[in-house]
C-alpha atoms as a PDB file:
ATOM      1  CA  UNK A   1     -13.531  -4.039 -30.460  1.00  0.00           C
ATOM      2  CA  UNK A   2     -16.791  -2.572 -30.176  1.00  0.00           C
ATOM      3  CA  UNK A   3     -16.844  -0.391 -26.589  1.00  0.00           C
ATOM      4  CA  UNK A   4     -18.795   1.479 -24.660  1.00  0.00           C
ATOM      5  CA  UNK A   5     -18.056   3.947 -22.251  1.00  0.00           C
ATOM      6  CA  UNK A   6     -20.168   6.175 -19.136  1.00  0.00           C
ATOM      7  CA  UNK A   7     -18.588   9.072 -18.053  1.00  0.00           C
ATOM      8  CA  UNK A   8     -17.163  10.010 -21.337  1.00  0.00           C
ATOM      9  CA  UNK A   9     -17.362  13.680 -20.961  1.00  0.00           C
ATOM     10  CA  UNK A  10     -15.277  13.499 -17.679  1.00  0.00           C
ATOM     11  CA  UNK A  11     -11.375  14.178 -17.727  1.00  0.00           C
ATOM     12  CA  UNK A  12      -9.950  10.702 -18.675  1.00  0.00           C
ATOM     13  CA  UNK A  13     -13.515  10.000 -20.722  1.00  0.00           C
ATOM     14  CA  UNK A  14     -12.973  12.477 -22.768  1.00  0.00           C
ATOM     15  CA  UNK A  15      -9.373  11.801 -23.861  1.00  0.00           C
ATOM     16  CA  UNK A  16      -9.883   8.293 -23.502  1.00  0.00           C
ATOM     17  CA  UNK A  17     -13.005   8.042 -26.203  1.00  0.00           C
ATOM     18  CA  UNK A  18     -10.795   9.807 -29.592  1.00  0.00           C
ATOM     19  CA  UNK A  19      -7.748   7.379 -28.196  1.00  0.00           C
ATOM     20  CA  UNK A  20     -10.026   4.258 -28.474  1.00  0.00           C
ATOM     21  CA  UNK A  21     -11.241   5.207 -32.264  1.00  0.00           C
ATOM     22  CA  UNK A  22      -7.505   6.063 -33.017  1.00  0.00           C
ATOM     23  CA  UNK A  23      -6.747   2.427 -31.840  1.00  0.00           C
ATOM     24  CA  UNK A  24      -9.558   1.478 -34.574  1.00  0.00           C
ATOM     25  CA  UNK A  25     -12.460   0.811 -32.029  1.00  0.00           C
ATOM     26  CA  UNK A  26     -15.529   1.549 -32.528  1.00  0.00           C
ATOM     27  CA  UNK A  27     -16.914   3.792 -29.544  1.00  0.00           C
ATOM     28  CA  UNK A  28     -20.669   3.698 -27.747  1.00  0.00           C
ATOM     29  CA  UNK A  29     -20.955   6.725 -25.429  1.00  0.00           C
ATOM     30  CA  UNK A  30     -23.464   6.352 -22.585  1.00  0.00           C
ATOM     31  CA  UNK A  31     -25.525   9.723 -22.004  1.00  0.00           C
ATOM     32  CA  UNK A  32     -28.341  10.679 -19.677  1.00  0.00           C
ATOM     33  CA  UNK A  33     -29.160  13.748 -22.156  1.00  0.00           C
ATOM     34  CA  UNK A  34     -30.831  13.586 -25.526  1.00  0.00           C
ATOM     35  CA  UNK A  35     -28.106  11.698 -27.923  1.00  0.00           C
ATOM     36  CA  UNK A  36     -26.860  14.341 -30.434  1.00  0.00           C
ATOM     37  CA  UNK A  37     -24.891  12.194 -32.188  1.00  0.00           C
ATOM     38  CA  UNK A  38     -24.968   8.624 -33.845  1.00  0.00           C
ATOM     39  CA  UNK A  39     -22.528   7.508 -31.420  1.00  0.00           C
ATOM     40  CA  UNK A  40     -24.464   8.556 -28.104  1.00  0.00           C
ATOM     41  CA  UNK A  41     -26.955   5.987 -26.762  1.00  0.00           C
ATOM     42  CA  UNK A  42     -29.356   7.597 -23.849  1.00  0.00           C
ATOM     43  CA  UNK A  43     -29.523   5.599 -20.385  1.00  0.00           C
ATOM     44  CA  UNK A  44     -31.136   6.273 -17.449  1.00  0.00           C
ATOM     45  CA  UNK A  45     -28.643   4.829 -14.447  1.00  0.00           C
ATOM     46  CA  UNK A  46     -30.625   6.745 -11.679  1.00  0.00           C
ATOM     47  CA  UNK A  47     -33.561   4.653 -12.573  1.00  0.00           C
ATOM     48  CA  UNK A  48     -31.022   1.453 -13.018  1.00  0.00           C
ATOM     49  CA  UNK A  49     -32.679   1.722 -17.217  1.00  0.00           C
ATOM     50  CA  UNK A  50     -31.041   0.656 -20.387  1.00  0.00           C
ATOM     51  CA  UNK A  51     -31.884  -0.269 -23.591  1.00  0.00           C
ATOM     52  CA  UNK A  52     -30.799  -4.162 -23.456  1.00  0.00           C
ATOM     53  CA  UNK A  53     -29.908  -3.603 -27.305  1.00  0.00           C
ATOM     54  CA  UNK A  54     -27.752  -0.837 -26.724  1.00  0.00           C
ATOM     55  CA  UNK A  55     -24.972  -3.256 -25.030  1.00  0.00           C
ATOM     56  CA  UNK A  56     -25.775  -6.200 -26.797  1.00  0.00           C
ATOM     57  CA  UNK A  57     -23.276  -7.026 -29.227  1.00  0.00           C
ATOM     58  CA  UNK A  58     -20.299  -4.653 -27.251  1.00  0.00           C
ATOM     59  CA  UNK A  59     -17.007  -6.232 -26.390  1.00  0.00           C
ATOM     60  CA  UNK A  60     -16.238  -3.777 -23.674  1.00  0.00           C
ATOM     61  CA  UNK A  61     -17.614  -1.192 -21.065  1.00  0.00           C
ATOM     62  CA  UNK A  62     -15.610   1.359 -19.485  1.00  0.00           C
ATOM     63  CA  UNK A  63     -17.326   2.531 -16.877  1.00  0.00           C
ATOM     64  CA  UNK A  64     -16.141   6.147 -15.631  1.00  0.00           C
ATOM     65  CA  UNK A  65     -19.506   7.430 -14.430  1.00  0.00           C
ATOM     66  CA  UNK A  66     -19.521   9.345 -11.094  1.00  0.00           C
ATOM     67  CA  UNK A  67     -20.189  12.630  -9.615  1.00  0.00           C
ATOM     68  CA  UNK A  68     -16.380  14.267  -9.301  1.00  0.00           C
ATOM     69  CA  UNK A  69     -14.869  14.202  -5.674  1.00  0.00           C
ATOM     70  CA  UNK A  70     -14.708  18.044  -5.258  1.00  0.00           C
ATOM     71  CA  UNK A  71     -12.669  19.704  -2.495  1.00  0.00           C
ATOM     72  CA  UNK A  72     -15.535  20.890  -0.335  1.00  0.00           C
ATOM     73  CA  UNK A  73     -16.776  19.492   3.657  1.00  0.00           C
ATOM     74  CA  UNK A  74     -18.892  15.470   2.952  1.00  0.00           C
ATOM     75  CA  UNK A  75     -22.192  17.281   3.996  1.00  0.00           C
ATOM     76  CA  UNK A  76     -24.314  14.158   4.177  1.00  0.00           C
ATOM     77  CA  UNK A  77     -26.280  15.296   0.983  1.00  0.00           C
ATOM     78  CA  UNK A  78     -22.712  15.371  -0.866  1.00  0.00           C
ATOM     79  CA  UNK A  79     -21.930  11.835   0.158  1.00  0.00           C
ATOM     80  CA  UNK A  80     -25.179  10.052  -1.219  1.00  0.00           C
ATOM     81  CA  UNK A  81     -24.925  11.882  -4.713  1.00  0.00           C
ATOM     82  CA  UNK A  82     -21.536  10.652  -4.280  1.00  0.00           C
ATOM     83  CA  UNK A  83     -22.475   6.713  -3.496  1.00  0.00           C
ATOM     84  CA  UNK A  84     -25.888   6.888  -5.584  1.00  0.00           C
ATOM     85  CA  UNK A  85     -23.961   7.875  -9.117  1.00  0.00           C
ATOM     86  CA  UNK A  86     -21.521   5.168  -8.601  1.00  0.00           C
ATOM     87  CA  UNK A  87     -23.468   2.358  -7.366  1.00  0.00           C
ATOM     88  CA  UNK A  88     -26.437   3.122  -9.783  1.00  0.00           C
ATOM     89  CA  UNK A  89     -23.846   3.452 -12.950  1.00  0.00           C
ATOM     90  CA  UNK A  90     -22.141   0.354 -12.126  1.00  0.00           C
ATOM     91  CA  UNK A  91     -25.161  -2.126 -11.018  1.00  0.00           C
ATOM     92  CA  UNK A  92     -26.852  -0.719 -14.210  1.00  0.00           C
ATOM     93  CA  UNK A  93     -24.167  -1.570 -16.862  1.00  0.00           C
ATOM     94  CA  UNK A  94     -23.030  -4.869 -15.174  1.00  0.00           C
ATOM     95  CA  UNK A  95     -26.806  -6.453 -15.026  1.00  0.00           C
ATOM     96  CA  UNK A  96     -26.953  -4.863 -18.402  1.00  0.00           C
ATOM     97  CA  UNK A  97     -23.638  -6.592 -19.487  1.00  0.00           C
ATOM     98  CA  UNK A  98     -24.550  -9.849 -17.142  1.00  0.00           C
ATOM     99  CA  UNK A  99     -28.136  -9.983 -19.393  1.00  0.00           C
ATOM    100  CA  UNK A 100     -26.043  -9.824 -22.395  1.00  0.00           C
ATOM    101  CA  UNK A 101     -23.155 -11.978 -21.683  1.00  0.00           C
ATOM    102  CA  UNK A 102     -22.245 -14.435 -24.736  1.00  0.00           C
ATOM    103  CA  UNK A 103     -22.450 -18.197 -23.815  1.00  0.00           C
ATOM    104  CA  UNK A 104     -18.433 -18.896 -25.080  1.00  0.00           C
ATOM    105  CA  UNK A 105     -17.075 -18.265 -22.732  1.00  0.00           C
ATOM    106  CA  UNK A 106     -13.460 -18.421 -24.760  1.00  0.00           C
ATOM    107  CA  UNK A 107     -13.974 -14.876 -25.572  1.00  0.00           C
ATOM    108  CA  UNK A 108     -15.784 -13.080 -22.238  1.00  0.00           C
ATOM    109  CA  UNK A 109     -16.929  -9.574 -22.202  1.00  0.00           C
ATOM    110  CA  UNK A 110     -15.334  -7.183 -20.504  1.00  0.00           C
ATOM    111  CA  UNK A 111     -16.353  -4.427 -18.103  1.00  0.00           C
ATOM    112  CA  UNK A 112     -13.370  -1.961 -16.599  1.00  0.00           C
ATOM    113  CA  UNK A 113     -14.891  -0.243 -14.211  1.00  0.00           C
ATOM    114  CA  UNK A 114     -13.627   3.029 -12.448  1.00  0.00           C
ATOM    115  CA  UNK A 115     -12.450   2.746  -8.289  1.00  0.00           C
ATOM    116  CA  UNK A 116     -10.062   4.606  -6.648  1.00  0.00           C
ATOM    117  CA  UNK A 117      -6.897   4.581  -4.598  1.00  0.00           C
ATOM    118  CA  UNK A 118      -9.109   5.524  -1.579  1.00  0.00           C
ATOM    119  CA  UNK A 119      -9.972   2.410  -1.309  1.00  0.00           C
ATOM    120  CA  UNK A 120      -6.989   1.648   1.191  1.00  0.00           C
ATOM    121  CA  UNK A 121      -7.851   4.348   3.527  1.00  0.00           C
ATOM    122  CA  UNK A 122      -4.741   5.739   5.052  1.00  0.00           C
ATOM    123  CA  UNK A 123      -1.988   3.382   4.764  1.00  0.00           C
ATOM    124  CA  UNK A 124       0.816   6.201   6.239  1.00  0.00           C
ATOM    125  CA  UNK A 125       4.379   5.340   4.387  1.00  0.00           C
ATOM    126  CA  UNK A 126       3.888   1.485   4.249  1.00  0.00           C
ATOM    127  CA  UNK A 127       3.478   0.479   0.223  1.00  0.00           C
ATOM    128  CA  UNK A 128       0.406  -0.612  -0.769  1.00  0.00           C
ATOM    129  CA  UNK A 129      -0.258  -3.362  -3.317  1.00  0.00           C
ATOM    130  CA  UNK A 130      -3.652  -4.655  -4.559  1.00  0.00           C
ATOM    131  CA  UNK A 131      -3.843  -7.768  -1.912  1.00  0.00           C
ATOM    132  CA  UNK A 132      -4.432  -4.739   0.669  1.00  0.00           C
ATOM    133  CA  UNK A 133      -7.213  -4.735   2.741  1.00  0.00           C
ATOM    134  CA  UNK A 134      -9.771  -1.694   2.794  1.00  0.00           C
ATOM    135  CA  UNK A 135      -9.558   1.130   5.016  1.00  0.00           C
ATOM    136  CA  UNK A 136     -12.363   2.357   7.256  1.00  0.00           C
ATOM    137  CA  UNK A 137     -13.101   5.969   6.301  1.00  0.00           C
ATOM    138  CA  UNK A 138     -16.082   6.546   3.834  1.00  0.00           C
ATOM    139  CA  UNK A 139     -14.138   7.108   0.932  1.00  0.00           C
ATOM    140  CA  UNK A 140     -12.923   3.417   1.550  1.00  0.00           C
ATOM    141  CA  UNK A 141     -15.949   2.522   2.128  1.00  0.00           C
ATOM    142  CA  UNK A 142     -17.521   4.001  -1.088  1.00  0.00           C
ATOM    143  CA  UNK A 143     -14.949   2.422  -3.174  1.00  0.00           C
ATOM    144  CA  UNK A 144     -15.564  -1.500  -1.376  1.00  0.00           C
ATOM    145  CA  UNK A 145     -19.209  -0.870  -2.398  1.00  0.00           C
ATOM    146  CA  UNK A 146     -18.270   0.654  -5.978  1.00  0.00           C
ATOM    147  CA  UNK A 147     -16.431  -2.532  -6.623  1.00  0.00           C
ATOM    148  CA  UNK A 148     -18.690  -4.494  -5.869  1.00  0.00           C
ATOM    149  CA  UNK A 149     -21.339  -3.335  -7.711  1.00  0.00           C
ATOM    150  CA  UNK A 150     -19.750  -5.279 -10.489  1.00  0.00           C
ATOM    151  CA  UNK A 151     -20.670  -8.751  -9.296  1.00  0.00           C
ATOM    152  CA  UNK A 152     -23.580  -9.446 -11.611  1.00  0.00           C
ATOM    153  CA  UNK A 153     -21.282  -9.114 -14.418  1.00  0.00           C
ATOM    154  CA  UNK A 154     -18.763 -11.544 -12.704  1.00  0.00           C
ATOM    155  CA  UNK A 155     -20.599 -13.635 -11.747  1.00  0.00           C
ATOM    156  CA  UNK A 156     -22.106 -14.033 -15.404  1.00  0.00           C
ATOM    157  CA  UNK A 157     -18.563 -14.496 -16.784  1.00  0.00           C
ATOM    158  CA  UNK A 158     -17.206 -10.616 -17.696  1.00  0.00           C
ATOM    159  CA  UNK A 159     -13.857 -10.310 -17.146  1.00  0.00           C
ATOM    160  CA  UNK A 160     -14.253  -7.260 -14.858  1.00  0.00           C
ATOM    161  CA  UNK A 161     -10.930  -5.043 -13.697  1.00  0.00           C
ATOM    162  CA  UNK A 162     -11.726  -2.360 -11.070  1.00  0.00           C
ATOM    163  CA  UNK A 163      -9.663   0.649 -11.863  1.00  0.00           C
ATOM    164  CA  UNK A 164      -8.017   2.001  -8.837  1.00  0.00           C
ATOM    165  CA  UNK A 165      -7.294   5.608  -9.652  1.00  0.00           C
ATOM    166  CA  UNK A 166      -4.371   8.099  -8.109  1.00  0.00           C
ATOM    167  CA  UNK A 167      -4.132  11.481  -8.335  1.00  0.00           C
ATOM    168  CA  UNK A 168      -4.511  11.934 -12.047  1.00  0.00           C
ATOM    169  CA  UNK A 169      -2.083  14.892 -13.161  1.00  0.00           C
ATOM    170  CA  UNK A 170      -3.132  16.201 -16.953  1.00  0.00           C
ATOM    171  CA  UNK A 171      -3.499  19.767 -18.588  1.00  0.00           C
ATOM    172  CA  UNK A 172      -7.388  19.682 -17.421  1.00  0.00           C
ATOM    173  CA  UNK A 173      -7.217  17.999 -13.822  1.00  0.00           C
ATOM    174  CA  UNK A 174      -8.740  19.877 -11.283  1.00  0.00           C
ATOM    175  CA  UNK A 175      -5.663  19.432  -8.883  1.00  0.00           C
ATOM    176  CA  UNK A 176      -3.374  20.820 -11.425  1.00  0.00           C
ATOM    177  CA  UNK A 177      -5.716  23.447 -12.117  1.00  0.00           C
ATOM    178  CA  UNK A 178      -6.252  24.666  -8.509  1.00  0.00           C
ATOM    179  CA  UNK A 179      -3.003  23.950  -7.315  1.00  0.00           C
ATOM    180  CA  UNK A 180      -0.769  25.531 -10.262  1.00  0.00           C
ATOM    181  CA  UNK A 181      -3.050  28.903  -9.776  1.00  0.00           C
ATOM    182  CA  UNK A 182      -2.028  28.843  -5.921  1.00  0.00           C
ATOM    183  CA  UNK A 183       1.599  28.106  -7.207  1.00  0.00           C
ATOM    184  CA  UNK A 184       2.050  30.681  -9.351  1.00  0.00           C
ATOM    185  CA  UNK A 185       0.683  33.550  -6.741  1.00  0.00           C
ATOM    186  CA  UNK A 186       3.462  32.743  -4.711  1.00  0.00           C
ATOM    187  CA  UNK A 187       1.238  30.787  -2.165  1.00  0.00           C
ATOM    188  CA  UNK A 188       1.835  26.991  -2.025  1.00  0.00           C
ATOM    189  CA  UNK A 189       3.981  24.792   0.315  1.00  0.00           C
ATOM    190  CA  UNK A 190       3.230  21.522   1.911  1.00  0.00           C
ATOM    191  CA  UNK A 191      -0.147  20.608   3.209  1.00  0.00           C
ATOM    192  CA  UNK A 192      -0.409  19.442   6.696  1.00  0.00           C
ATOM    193  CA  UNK A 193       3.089  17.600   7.868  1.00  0.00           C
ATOM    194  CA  UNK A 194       3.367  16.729   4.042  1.00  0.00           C
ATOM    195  CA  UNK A 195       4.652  13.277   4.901  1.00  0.00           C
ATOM    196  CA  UNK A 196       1.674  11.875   3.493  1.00  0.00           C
ATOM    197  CA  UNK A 197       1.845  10.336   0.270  1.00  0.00           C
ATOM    198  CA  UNK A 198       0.317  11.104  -3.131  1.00  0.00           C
ATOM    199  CA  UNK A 199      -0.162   8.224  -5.593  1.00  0.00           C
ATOM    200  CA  UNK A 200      -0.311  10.034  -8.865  1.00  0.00           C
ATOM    201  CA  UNK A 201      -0.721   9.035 -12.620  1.00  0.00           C
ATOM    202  CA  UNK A 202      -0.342  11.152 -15.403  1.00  0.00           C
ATOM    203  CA  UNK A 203      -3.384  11.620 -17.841  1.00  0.00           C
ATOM    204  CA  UNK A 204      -1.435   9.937 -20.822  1.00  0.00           C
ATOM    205  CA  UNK A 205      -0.478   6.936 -18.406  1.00  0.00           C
ATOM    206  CA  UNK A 206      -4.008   6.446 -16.664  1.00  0.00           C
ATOM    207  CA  UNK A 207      -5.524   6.712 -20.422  1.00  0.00           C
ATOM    208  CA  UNK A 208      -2.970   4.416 -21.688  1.00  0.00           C
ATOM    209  CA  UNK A 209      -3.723   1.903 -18.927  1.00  0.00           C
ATOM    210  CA  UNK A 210      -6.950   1.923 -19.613  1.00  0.00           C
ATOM    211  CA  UNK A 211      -6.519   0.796 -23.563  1.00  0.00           C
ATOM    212  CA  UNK A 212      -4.103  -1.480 -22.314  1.00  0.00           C
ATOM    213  CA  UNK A 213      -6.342  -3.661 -20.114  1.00  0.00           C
ATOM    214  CA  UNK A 214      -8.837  -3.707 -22.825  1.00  0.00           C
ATOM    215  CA  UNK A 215      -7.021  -6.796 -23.869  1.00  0.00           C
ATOM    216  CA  UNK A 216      -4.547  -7.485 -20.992  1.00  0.00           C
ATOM    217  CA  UNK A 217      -5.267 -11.012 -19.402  1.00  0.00           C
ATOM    218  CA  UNK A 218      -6.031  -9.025 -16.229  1.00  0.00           C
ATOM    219  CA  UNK A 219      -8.958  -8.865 -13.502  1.00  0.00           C
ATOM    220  CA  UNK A 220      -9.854  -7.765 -10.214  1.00  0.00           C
ATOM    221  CA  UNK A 221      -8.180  -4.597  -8.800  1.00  0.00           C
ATOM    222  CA  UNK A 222      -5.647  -2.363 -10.658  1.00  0.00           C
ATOM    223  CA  UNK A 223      -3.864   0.412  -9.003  1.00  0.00           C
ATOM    224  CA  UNK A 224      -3.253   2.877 -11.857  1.00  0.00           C
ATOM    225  CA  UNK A 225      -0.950   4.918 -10.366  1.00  0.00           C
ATOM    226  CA  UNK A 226       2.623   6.162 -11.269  1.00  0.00           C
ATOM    227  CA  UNK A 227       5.627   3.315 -10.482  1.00  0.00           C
ATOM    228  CA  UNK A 228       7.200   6.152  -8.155  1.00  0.00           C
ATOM    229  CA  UNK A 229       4.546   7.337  -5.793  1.00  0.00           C
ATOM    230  CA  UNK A 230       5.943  10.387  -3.609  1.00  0.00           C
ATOM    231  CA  UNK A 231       4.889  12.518  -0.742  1.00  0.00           C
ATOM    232  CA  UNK A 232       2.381  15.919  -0.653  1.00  0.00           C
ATOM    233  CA  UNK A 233       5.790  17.426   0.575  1.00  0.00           C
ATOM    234  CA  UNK A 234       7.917  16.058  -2.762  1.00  0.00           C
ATOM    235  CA  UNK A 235       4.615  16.638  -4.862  1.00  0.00           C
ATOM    236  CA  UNK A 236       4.174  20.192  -4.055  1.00  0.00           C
ATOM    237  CA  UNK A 237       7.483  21.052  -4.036  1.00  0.00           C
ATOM    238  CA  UNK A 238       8.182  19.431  -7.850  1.00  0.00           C
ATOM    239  CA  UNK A 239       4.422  20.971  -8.911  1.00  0.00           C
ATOM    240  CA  UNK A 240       6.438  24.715  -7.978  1.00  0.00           C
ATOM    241  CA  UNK A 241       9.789  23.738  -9.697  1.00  0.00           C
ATOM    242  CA  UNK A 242       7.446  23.332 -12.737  1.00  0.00           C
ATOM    243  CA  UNK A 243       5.709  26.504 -12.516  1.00  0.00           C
ATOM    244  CA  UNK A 244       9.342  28.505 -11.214  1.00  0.00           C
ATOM    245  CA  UNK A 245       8.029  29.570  -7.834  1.00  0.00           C
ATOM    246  CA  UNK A 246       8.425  28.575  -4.280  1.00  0.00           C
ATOM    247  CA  UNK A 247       6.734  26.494  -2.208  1.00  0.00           C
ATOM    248  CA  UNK A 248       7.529  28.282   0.768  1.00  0.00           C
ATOM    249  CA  UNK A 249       3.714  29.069   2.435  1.00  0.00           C
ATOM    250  CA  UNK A 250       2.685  25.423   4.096  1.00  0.00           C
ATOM    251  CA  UNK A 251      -0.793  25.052   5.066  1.00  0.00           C
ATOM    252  CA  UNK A 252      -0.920  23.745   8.425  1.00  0.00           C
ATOM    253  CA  UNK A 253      -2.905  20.572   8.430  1.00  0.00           C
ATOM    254  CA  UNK A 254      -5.925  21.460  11.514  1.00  0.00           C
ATOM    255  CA  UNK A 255      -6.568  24.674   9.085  1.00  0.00           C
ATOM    256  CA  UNK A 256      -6.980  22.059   6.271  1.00  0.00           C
ATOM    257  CA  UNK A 257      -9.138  19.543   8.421  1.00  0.00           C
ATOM    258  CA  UNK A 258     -11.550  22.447   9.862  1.00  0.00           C
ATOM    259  CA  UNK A 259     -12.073  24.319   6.322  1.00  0.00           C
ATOM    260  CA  UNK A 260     -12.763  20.741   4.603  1.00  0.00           C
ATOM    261  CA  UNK A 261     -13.750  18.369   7.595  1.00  0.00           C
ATOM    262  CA  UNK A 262     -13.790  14.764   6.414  1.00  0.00           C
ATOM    263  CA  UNK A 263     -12.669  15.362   2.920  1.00  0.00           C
ATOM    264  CA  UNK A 264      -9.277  17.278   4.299  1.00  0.00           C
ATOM    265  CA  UNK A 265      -8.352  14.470   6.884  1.00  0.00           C
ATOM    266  CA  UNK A 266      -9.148  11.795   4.721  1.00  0.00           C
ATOM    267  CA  UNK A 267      -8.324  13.031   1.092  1.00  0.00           C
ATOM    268  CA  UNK A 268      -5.229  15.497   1.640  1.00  0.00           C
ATOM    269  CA  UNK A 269      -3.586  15.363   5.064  1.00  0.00           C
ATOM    270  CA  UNK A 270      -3.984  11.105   4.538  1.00  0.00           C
ATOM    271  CA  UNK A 271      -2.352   8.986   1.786  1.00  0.00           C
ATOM    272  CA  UNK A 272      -1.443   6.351   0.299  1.00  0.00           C
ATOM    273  CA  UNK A 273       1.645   4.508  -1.142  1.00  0.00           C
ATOM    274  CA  UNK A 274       0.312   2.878  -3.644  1.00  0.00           C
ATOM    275  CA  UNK A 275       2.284   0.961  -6.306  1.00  0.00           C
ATOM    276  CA  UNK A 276       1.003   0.016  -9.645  1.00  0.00           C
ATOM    277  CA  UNK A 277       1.967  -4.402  -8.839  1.00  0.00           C
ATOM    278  CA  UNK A 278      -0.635  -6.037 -11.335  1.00  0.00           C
ATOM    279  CA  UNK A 279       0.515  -3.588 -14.353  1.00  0.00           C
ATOM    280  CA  UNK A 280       3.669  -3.877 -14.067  1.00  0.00           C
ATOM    281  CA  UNK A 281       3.243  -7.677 -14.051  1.00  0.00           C
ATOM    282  CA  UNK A 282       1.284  -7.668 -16.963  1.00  0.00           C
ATOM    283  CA  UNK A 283       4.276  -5.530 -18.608  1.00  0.00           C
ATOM    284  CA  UNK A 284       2.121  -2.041 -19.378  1.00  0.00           C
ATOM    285  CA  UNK A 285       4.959   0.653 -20.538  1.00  0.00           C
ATOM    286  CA  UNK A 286       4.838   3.721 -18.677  1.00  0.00           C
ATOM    287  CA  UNK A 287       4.296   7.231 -20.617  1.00  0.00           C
ATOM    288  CA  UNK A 288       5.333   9.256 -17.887  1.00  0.00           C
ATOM    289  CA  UNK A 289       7.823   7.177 -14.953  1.00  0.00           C
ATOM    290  CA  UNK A 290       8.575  10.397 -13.397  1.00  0.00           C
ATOM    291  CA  UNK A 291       6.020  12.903 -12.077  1.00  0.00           C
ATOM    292  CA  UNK A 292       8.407  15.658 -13.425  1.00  0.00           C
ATOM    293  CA  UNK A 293       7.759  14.137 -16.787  1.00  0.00           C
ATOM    294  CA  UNK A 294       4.252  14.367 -15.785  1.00  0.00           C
ATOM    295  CA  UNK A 295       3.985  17.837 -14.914  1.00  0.00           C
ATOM    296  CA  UNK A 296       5.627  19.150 -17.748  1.00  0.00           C
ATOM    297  CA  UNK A 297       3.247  17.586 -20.412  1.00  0.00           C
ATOM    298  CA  UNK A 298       0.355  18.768 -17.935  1.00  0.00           C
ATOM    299  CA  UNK A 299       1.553  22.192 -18.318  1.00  0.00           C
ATOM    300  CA  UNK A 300       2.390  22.206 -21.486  1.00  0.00           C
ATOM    301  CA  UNK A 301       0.489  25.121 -23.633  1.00  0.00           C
ATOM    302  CA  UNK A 302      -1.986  23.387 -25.692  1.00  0.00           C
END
């Protein structure tokens, strides 16, 4: 397939791109700089521009463009850059792909486009499926509106799958990153009552997914998350197994909520129990089942 991809210097972008050509793709990456390459195609999604021959004769788009959640306070600055890189990625590349959508419709485009467990809100310890309605907070709002985004490509005939990412866990991830420093100083333990769940998926798995639904029969949301979602108490506590130290310091959860307001209540003292339904259905074969599997090939020296 020929496929291009935003966002490609990102975490999973950047691990996801050499695993596409290894598959014997050929890759497009989507850049706001100069191109430096062949393979680099400028675009301007801030101004909703693109070069309508750039995604003309592409099979695929794998959207993963987006300002990174960071853990810091939603200042209301924060939250548009937040909203505005989404919804001006996605609107861009599906009107682009929508323009340039072939008239058989036997063999649609398709657009996989990046969303997030957030979506839910907090959903406490019930499990959480794909059917589920959205939650309330912005995050869950951000992600309704992310999502749909995407309609000018559906309605044009792209098969379109919204990707609905957990906790990604790989050598790079900022959570492993942060939370494996605090981990080995002797300094972690549960955050808030720690009852909350986690969804997680490991950076081989969420990459993985992703290549699988290239060609998986498969639209509309996708939780890619790990088949055994667990709580922040269960998640910290395996995180410190990995790195042999305790977890013995929890952080008490109105310390959490006043040092990073909305982002704390909504992002790490809230959860969700979200289970990866439509992939299993569609039979994808998990890398990494277990998230001490997971954690081991995140720490892992390179």
């Amino acid at each position: 397939m020929k496929v291009a991809v935003t966002g490609s210097s990102g975490l999973i972008g950047s691990r996801l791109v050499p695993a596409l050509r290894a598959d014997g793709h050929e890759v497009l990456r989507l850049v706001r700089r100069t191109p430096r390459t062949a393979d680099e195609h400028r675009w301007d999604p801030q101004h909703r521009r693109i070069d309508p021959a750039v995604l003309a004769d592409v099979d695929a788009v794998v959207n993963l463009a987006g300002t990174p959640i960071r853990p810091r306070p939603f200042t209301a600055g924060y939250k548009e850059q937040l909203r505005a890189s989404r919804l001006d990625s996605t609107a861009t590349v599906s009107e682009a792909l929508a323009a340039a959508a072939p008239a058989d419709p036997a063999r649609p485009r398709v657009l996989l486009s990046a969303s997030a467990v957030g979506y839910y809100g907090d959903t406490g310890d019930r499990p959480v499926q794909e059917d589920a309605p959205a939650g309330s907070d912005f995050l869950a709002r951000l992600c309704a509106e992310w999502e749909a985004a995407t309609r000018p490509a559906e309605d044009a005939g792209v098969r379109v799958a919204h990707l609905r990412t957990g906790l990604v866990v790989g050598p790079d991830a900022m959570l492993v990153r942060i939370l494996g420093l605090v981990f080995k100083a002797g300094l972690g333990g549960r955050m808030g009552s720690g009852r909350q769940y986690w969804p997680w998926i490991s950076l081989d798995d969420e990459v993985g997914a992703i290549r699988f639904l290239l060609t998986a029969d498969v639209s509309g949301p996708v939780n890619l998350t790990g088949p055994e979602p667990v709580t922040n108490a269960e998640f910290v506590r395996r995180l410190a197994a990995a790195v042999h130290r305790p977890a013995v310091l929890p952080v008490p959860g109105p310390v959490l909520a006043l040092a990073l307001g909305e982002f704390g209540r909504s992002s790490v003292l809230a959860g969700q129990r979200a289970l990866p339904a439509v992939l299993e259905r569609a039979g994808y074969r998990w890398t990494h089942r277990d998230l001490d599997e997971a954690f081991r090939a995140a720490l892992q020296p390179a």
